[in-house]
GROMACS .gro file of C-alpha atoms in nm:
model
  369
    1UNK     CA    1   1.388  -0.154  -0.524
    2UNK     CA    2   1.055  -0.034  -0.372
    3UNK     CA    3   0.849   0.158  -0.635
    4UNK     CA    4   0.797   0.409  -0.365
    5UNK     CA    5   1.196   0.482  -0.374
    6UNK     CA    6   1.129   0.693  -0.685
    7UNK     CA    7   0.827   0.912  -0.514
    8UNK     CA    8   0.917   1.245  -0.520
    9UNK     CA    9   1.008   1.374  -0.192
   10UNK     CA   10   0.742   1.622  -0.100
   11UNK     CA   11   0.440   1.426  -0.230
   12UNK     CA   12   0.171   1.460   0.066
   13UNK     CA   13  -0.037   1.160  -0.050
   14UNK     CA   14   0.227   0.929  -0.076
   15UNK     CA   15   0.176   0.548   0.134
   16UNK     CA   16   0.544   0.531   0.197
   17UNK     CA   17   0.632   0.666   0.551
   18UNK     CA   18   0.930   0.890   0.668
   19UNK     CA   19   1.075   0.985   0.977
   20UNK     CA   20   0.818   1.180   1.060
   21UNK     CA   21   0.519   0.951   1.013
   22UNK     CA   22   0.688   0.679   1.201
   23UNK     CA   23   0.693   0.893   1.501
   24UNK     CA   24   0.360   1.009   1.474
   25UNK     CA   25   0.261   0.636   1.391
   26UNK     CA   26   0.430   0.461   1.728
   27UNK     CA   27   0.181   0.694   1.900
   28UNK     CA   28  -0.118   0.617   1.724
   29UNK     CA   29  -0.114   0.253   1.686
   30UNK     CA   30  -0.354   0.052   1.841
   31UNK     CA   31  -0.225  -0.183   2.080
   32UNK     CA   32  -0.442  -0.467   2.097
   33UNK     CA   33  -0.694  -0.653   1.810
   34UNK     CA   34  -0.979  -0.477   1.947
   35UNK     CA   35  -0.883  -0.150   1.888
   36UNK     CA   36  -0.764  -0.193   1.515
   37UNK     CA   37  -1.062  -0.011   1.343
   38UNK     CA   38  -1.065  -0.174   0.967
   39UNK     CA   39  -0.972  -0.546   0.806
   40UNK     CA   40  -1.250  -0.684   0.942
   41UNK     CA   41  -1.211  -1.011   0.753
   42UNK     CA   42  -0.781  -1.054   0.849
   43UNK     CA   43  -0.915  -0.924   1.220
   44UNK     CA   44  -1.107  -1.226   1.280
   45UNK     CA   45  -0.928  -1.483   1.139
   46UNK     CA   46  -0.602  -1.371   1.273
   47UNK     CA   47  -0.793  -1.346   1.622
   48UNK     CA   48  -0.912  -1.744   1.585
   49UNK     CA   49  -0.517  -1.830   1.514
   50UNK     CA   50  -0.365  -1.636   1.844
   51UNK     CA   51  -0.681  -1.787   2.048
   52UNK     CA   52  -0.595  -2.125   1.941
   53UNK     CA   53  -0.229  -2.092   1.983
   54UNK     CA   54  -0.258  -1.959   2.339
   55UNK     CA   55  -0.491  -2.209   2.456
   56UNK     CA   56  -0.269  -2.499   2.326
   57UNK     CA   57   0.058  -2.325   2.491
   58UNK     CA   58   0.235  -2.301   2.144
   59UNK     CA   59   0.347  -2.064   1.909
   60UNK     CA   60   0.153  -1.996   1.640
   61UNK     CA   61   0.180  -2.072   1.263
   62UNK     CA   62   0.421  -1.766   1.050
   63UNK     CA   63   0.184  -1.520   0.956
   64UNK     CA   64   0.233  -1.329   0.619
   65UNK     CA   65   0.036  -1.008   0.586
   66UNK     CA   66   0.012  -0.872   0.231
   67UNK     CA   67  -0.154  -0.546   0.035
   68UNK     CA   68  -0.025  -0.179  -0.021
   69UNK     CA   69   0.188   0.001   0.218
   70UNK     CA   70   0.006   0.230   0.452
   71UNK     CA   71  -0.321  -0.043   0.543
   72UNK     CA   72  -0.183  -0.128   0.902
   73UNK     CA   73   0.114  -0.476   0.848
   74UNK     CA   74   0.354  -0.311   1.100
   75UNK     CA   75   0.066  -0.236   1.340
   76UNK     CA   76  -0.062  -0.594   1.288
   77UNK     CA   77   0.281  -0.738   1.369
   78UNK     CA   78   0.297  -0.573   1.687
   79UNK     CA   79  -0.056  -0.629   1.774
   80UNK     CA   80   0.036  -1.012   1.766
   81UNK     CA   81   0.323  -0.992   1.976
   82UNK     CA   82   0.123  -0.780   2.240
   83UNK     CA   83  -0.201  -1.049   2.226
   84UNK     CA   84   0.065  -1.338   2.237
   85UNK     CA   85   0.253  -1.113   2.536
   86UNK     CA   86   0.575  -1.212   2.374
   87UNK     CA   87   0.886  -0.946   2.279
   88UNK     CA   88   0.916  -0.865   1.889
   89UNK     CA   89   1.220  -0.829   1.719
   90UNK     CA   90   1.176  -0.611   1.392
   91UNK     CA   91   1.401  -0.603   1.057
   92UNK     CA   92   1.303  -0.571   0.662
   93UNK     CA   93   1.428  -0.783   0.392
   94UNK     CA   94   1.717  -0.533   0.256
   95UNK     CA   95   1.858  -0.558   0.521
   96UNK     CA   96   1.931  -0.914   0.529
   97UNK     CA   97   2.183  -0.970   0.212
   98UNK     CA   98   2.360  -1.232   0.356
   99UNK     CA   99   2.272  -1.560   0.483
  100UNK     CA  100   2.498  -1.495   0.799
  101UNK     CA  101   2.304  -1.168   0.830
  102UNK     CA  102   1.965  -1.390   0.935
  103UNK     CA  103   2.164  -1.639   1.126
  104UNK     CA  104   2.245  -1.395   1.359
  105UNK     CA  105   1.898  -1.262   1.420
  106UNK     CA  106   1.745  -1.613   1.450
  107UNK     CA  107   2.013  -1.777   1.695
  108UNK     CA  108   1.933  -1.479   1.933
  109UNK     CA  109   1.531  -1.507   1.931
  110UNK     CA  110   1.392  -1.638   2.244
  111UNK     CA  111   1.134  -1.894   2.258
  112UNK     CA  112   0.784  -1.783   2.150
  113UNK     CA  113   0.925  -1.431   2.039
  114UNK     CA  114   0.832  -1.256   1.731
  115UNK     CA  115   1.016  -1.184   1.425
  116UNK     CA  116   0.863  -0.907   1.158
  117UNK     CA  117   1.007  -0.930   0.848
  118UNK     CA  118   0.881  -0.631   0.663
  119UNK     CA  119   0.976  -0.617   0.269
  120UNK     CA  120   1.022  -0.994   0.307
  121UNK     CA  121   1.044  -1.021  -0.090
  122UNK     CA  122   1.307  -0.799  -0.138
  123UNK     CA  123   1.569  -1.103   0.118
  124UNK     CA  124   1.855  -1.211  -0.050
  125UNK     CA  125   1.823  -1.557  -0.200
  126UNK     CA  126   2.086  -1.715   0.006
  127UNK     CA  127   1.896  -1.602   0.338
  128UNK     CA  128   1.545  -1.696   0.170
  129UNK     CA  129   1.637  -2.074   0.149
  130UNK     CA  130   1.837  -2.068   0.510
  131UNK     CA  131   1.452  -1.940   0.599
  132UNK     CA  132   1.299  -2.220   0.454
  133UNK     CA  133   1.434  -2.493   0.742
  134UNK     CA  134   1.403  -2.217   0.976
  135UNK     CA  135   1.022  -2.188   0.926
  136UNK     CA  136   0.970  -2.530   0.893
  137UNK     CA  137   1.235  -2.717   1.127
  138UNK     CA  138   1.373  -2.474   1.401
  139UNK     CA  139   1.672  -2.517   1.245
  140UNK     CA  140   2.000  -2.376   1.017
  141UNK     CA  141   2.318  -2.521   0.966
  142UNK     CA  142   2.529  -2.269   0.963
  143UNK     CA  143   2.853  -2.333   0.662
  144UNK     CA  144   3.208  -2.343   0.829
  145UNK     CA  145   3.481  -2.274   0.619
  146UNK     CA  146   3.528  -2.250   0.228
  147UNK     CA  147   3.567  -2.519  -0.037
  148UNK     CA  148   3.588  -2.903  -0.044
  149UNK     CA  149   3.689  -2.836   0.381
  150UNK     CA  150   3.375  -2.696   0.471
  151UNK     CA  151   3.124  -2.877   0.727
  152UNK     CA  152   2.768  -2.778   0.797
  153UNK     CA  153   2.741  -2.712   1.187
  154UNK     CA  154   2.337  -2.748   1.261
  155UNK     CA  155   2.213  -2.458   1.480
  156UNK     CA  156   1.876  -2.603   1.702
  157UNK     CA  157   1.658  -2.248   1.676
  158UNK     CA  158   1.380  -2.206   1.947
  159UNK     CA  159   1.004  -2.222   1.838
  160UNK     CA  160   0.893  -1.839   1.688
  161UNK     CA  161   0.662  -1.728   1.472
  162UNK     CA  162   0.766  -1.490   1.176
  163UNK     CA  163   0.542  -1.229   1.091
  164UNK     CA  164   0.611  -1.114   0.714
  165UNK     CA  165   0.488  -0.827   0.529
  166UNK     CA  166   0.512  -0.730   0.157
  167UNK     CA  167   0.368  -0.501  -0.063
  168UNK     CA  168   0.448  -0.760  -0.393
  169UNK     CA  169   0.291  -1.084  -0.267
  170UNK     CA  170   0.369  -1.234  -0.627
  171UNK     CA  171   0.717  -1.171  -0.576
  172UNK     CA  172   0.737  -1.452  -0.309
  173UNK     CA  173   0.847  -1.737  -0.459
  174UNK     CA  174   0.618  -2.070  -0.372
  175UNK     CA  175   0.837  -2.271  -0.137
  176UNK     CA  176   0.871  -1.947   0.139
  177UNK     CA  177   0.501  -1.870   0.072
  178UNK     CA  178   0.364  -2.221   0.143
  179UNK     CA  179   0.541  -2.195   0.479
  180UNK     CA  180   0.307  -1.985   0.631
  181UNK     CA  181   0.047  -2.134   0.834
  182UNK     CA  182  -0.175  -1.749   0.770
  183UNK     CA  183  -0.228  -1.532   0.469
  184UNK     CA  184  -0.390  -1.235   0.551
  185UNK     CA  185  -0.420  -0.958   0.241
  186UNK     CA  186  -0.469  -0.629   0.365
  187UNK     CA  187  -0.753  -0.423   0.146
  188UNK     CA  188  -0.816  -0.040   0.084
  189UNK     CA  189  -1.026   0.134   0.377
  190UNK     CA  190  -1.380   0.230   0.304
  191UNK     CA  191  -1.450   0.573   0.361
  192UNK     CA  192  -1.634   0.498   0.651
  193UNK     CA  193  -1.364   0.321   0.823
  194UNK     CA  194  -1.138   0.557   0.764
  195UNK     CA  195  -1.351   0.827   0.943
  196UNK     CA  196  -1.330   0.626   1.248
  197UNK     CA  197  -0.953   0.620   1.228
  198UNK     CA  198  -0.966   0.988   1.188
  199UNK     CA  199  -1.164   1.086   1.453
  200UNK     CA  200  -0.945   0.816   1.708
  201UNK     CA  201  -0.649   0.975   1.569
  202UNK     CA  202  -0.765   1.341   1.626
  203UNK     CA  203  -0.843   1.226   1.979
  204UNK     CA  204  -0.504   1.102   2.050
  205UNK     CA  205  -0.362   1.416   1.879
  206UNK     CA  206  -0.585   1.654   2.122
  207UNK     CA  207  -0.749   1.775   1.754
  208UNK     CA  208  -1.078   1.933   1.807
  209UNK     CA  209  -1.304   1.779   1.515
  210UNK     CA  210  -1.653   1.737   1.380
  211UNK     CA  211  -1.804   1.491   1.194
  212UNK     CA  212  -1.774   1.637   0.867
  213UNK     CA  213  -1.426   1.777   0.933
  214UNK     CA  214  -1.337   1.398   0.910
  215UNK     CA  215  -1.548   1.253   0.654
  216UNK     CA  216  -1.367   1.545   0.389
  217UNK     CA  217  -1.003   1.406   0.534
  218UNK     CA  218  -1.138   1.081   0.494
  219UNK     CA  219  -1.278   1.108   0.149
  220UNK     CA  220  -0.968   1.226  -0.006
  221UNK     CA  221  -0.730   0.985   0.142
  222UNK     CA  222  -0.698   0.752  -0.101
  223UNK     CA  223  -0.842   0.440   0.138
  224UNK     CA  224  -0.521   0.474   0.337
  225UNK     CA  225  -0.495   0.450   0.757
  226UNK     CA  226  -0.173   0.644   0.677
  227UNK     CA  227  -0.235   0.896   0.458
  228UNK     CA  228  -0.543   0.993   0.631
  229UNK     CA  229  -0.357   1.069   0.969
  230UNK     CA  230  -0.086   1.281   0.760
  231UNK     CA  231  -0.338   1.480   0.608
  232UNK     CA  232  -0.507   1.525   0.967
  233UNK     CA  233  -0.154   1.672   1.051
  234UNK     CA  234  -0.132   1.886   0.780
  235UNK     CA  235  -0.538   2.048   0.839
  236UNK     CA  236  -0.475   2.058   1.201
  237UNK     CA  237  -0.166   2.307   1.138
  238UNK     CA  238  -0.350   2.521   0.957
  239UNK     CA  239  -0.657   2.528   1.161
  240UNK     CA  240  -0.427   2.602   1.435
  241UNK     CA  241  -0.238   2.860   1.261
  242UNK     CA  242  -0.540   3.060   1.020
  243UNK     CA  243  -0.837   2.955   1.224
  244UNK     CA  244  -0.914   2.849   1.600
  245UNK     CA  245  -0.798   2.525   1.600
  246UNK     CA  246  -1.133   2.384   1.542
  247UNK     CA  247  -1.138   2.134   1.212
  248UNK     CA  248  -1.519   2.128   1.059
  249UNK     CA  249  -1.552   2.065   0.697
  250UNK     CA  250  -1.517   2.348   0.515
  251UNK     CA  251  -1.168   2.431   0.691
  252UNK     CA  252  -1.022   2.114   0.625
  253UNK     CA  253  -1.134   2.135   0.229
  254UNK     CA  254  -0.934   2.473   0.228
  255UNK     CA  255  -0.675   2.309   0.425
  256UNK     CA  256  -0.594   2.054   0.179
  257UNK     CA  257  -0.662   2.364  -0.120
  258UNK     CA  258  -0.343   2.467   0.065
  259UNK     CA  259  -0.173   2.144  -0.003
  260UNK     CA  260  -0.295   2.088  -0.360
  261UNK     CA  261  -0.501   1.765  -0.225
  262UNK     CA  262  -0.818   1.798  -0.463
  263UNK     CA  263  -1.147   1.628  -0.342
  264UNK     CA  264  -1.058   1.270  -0.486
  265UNK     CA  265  -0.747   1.261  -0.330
  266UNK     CA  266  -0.539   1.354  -0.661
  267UNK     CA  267  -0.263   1.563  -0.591
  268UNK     CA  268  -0.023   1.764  -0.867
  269UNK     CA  269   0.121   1.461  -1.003
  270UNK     CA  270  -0.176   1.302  -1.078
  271UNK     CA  271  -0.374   1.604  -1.235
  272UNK     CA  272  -0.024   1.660  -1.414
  273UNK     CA  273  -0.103   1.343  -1.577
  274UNK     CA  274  -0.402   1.356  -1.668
  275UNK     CA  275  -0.368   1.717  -1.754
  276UNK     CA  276  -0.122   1.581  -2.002
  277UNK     CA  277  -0.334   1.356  -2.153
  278UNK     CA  278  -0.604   1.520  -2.230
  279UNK     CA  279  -0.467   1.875  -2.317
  280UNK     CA  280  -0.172   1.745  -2.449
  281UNK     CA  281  -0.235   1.434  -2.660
  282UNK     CA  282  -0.623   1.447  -2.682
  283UNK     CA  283  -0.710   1.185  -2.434
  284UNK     CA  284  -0.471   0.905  -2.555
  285UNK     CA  285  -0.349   0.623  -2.675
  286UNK     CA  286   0.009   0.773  -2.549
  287UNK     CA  287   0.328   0.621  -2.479
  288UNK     CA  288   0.453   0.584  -2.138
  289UNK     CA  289   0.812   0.760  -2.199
  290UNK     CA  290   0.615   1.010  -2.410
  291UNK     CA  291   0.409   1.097  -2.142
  292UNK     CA  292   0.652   1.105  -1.871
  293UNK     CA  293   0.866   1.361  -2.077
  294UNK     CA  294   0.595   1.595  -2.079
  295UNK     CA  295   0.502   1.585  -1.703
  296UNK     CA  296   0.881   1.578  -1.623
  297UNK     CA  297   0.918   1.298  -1.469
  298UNK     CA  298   1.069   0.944  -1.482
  299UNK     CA  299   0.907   0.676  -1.662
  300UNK     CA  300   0.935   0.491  -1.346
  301UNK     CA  301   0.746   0.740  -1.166
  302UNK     CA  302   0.471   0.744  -1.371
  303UNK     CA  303   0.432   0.407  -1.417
  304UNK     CA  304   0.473   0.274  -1.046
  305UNK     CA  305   0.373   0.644  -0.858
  306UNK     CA  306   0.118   0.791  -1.013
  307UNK     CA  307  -0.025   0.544  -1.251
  308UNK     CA  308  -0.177   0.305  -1.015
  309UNK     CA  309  -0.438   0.542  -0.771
  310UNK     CA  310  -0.567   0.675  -1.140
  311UNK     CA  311  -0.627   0.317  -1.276
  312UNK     CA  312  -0.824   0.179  -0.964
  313UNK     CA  313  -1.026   0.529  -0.953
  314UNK     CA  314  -1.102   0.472  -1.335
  315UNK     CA  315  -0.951   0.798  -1.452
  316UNK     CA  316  -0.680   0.625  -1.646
  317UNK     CA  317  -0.686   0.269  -1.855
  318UNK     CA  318  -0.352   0.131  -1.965
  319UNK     CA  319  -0.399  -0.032  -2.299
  320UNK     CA  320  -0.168  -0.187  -2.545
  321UNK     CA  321  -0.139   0.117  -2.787
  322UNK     CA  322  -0.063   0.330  -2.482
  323UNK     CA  323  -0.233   0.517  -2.159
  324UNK     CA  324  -0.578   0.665  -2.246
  325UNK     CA  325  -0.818   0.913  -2.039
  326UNK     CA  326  -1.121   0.776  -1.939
  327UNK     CA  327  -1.449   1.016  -1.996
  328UNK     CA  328  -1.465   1.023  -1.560
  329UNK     CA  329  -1.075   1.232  -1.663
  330UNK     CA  330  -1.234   1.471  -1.862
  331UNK     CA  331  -1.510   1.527  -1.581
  332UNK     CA  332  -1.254   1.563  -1.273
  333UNK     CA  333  -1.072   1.820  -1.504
  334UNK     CA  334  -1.400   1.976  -1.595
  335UNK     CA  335  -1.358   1.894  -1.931
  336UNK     CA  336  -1.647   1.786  -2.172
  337UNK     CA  337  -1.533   1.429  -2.293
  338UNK     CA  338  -1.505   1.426  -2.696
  339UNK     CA  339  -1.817   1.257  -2.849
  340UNK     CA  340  -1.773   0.959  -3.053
  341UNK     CA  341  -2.054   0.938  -3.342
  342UNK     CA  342  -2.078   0.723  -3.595
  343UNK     CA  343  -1.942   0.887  -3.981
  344UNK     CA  344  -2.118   0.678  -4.261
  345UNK     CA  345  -1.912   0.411  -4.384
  346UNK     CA  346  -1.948   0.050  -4.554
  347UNK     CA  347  -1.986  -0.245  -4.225
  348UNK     CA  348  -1.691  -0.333  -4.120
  349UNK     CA  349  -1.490  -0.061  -4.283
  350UNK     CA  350  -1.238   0.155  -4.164
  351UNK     CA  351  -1.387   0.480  -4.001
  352UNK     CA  352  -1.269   0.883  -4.084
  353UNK     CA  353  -0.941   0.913  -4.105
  354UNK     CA  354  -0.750   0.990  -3.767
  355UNK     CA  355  -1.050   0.832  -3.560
  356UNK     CA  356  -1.034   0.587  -3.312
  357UNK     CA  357  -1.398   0.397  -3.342
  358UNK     CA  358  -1.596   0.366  -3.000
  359UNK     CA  359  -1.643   0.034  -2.816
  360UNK     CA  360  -1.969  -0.016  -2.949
  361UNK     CA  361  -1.853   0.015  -3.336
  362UNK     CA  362  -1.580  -0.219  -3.306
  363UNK     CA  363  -1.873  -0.481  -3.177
  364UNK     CA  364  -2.134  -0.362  -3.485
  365UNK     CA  365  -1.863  -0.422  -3.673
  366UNK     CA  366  -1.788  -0.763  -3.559
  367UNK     CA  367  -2.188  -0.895  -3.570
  368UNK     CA  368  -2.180  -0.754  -3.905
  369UNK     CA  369  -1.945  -0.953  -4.069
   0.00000   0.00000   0.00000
C-alpha cells in the first residue's frame, strides 16, 4: 500500500495524482531531454546512456528512476522512449500479482521497446524473480502444468530496456536492484526551477503571468513539478473568475488564501498538526496515536501524510519520547517559542520538576561529571 492511499481526498498539496492531473499532465510534459527543466544531475547522465546506446545500435541498460512522487519518473520514462524513437508500453507493479501476469506483457514487447514499470516495489514476488532472467537473459520459462508433471517451457524475449520507478527505493530487494545498468534519484525542485516550470506551464495553459505571480506559486509548492502546476490551476480559476485573468503576485497569494495553501506550502493538515502540538500538548514530546486523535485523523496519516513535508522543513522532529515542535513551529504559527533557562540546581542534577532541560544543559551536564 502506497502511503499516499490514506491522503485525504481533497488535500490540494498532495504529490499523488488523480484523474484530473493526469490529463492536465499528458499535456504538459516535455517531450524530449532538452525540454525537461530540473534534475540536472539524472539529465545528463541519463543523456550520456541513450547517446551511447544509439550510437552502438543497442538497447540500453534498465533504467530505475527513484525519489518522491510528483519530481517527473513518468515524464522521464517517456522522454527515453521518444529520444530512443521506440514505442513504450506502461504498467505499475500492483498490477502484476502473478507471474503469468508479466509473462504476458514481456512475450508481446517488440525489440528495442520500452517497458515502465511504475511502483516497481510493490510486484509480486513470484513476478519479481521471473524479472530477474528477464533483465538479465531475455528470457522466462514459463511453468506448464502442476506438480511432479510440470516442465519449464523457455520463452526467448527480445532485447528491451525496463524503465522502473519507485517512490521506496529501499524496498527493492538487492538482486532486482543490481540489474539495472542506471540509477537515477530524483531530488526536490529548487524554487528557482520550479518557476521555470511554472511559467512553461502557464504558457501551455494560455495563463497570462508575471514574474512574481510564479515565484509565490512556486514558493509554496513544496519543491514539486506537480503540485506547482495544480496550484497554477487552482490561481488561474480564480483570477479568471474574481479578477481579469491576469496572475501577478498578490492575486495568486489570495488565490491560494482561498485554498488554505499558507506561504510555506502548509495546508490544514499540517497547521492542524502543529496547531496540536503546540496549543495542545505544549510543544511535545507527544505520542503519535495521541496526536492523531486530536487532529482526527489516522495514525497512518499523520505519520506517512503529513509528517514528512514538516520534518524536512524543520517544523517538526520525531524523537524517541514522541513528536516535538521545533521553535521555527512556534514562529510559522506566530507563536513566541517557550524559553528554556537554567533553575539553580547541583551539576548534573535533575532540573524543576515537569521540565525538559535544553540541549545545551544536557551537554554542561555531561562535561561536568
Amino acid at each position: 500500500m502506497s502511503p499516499y492511499d490514506s491522503e485525504p481526498a481533497d488535500r490540494l498539496v498532495t504529490a499523488a495524482a488523480d484523474g484530473e492531473d493526469q490529463a492536465v499532465e499528458a499535456a504538459l510534459r516535455p517531450k524530449l531531454l532538452d525540454e525537461f527543466i530540473g534534475q540536472e544531475r539524472v539529465r545528463e547522465q541519463l543523456s550520456l546512456v541513450l547517446q551511447a546506446a544509439r550510437k552502438r545500435g543497442r538497447a540500453p541498460d534498465h533504467v530505475l528512476l527513484s525519489g518522491p512522487p510528483g519530481l517527473g519518473k513518468t515524464t522521464l520514462s517517456m522522454i527515453i522512449a521518444a529520444e530512443l524513437n521506440a514505442p513504450i508500453r506502461i504498467t505499475s507493479g500492483p498490477a502484476i500479482q502473478h507471474a503469468g501476469d508479466l509473462a504476458a506483457i514481456l512475450s508481446s514487447l517488440t525489440e528495442g521497446e520500452v517497458l515502465f514499470l511504475d511502483e516497481i516495489h510493490r510486484m509480486s514476488r513470484p513476478a519479481e524473480e521471473m524479472l530477474y532472467m528477464a533483465m538479465e537473459d531475455y528470457r522466462v520459462d514459463v511453468i506448464v502444468g502442476k506438480g511432479p508433471g510440470a516442465t519449464a517451457i523457455p520463452l526467448e524475449l527480445p532485447p528491451f530496456t525496463l524503465v522502473g520507478a519507485t517512490t521506496r527505493a529501499g524496498l527493492l530487494p538487492p538482486p532486482l536492484r543490481d540489474r539495472f545498468g542506471f540509477t537515477g534519484h530524483m531530488e526536490f525542485y529548487a524554487p528557482a526551477e520550479l518557476e521555470r516550470v511554472v511559467h512553461r506551464s502557464a504558457a501551455l495553459l494560455d495563463v497570462e503571468i508575471d514574474p512574481a505571480g510564479a515565484a509565490e506559486i512556486a514558493g509554496r509548492s513544496r519543491g514539486t513539478p506537480r503540485i506547482a502546476n495544480r496550484l497554477l490551476r487552482r490561481v488561474r480559476d480564480y483570477a479568471q473568475v474574481k479578477h481579469d485573468g491576469v496572475v501577478d503576485r498578490a492575486i495568486a497569494a489570495r488565490a491560494l488564501k482561498v485554498y488554505e495553501v499558507d506561504a510555506r506550502g502548509l495546508d490544514r493538515l499540517d497547521r492542524a498538526v502543529l496547531d496540536a502540538l503546540i496549543r495542545l500538548f505544549g510543544g511535545g514530546p507527544v505520542g503519535l496515536s495521541t496526536l492523531a486523535v486530536a487532529v482526527g485523523e489516522e495514525s497512518e496519516t499523520v505519520e506517512e501524510v503529513a509528517e514528512p513535508f514538516l520534518v524536512r522543513e524543520g517544523l517538526l522532529a520525531r524523537t524517541p519520547r514522541g513528536r516535538i515542535a521545533t521553535p521555527a513551529a512556534w514562529q510559522h504559527l506566530g507563536l513566541v517559542p517557550p524559553v528554556q533557562t537554567t533553575a539553580a540546581r547541583p551539576a548534573g542534577g535533575p532540573g524543576p520538576r515537569g521540565r525538559v532541560p535544553a540541549q545545551s544543559e544536557l551537554f554542561d551536564a555531561v562535561e561536568e561529571d
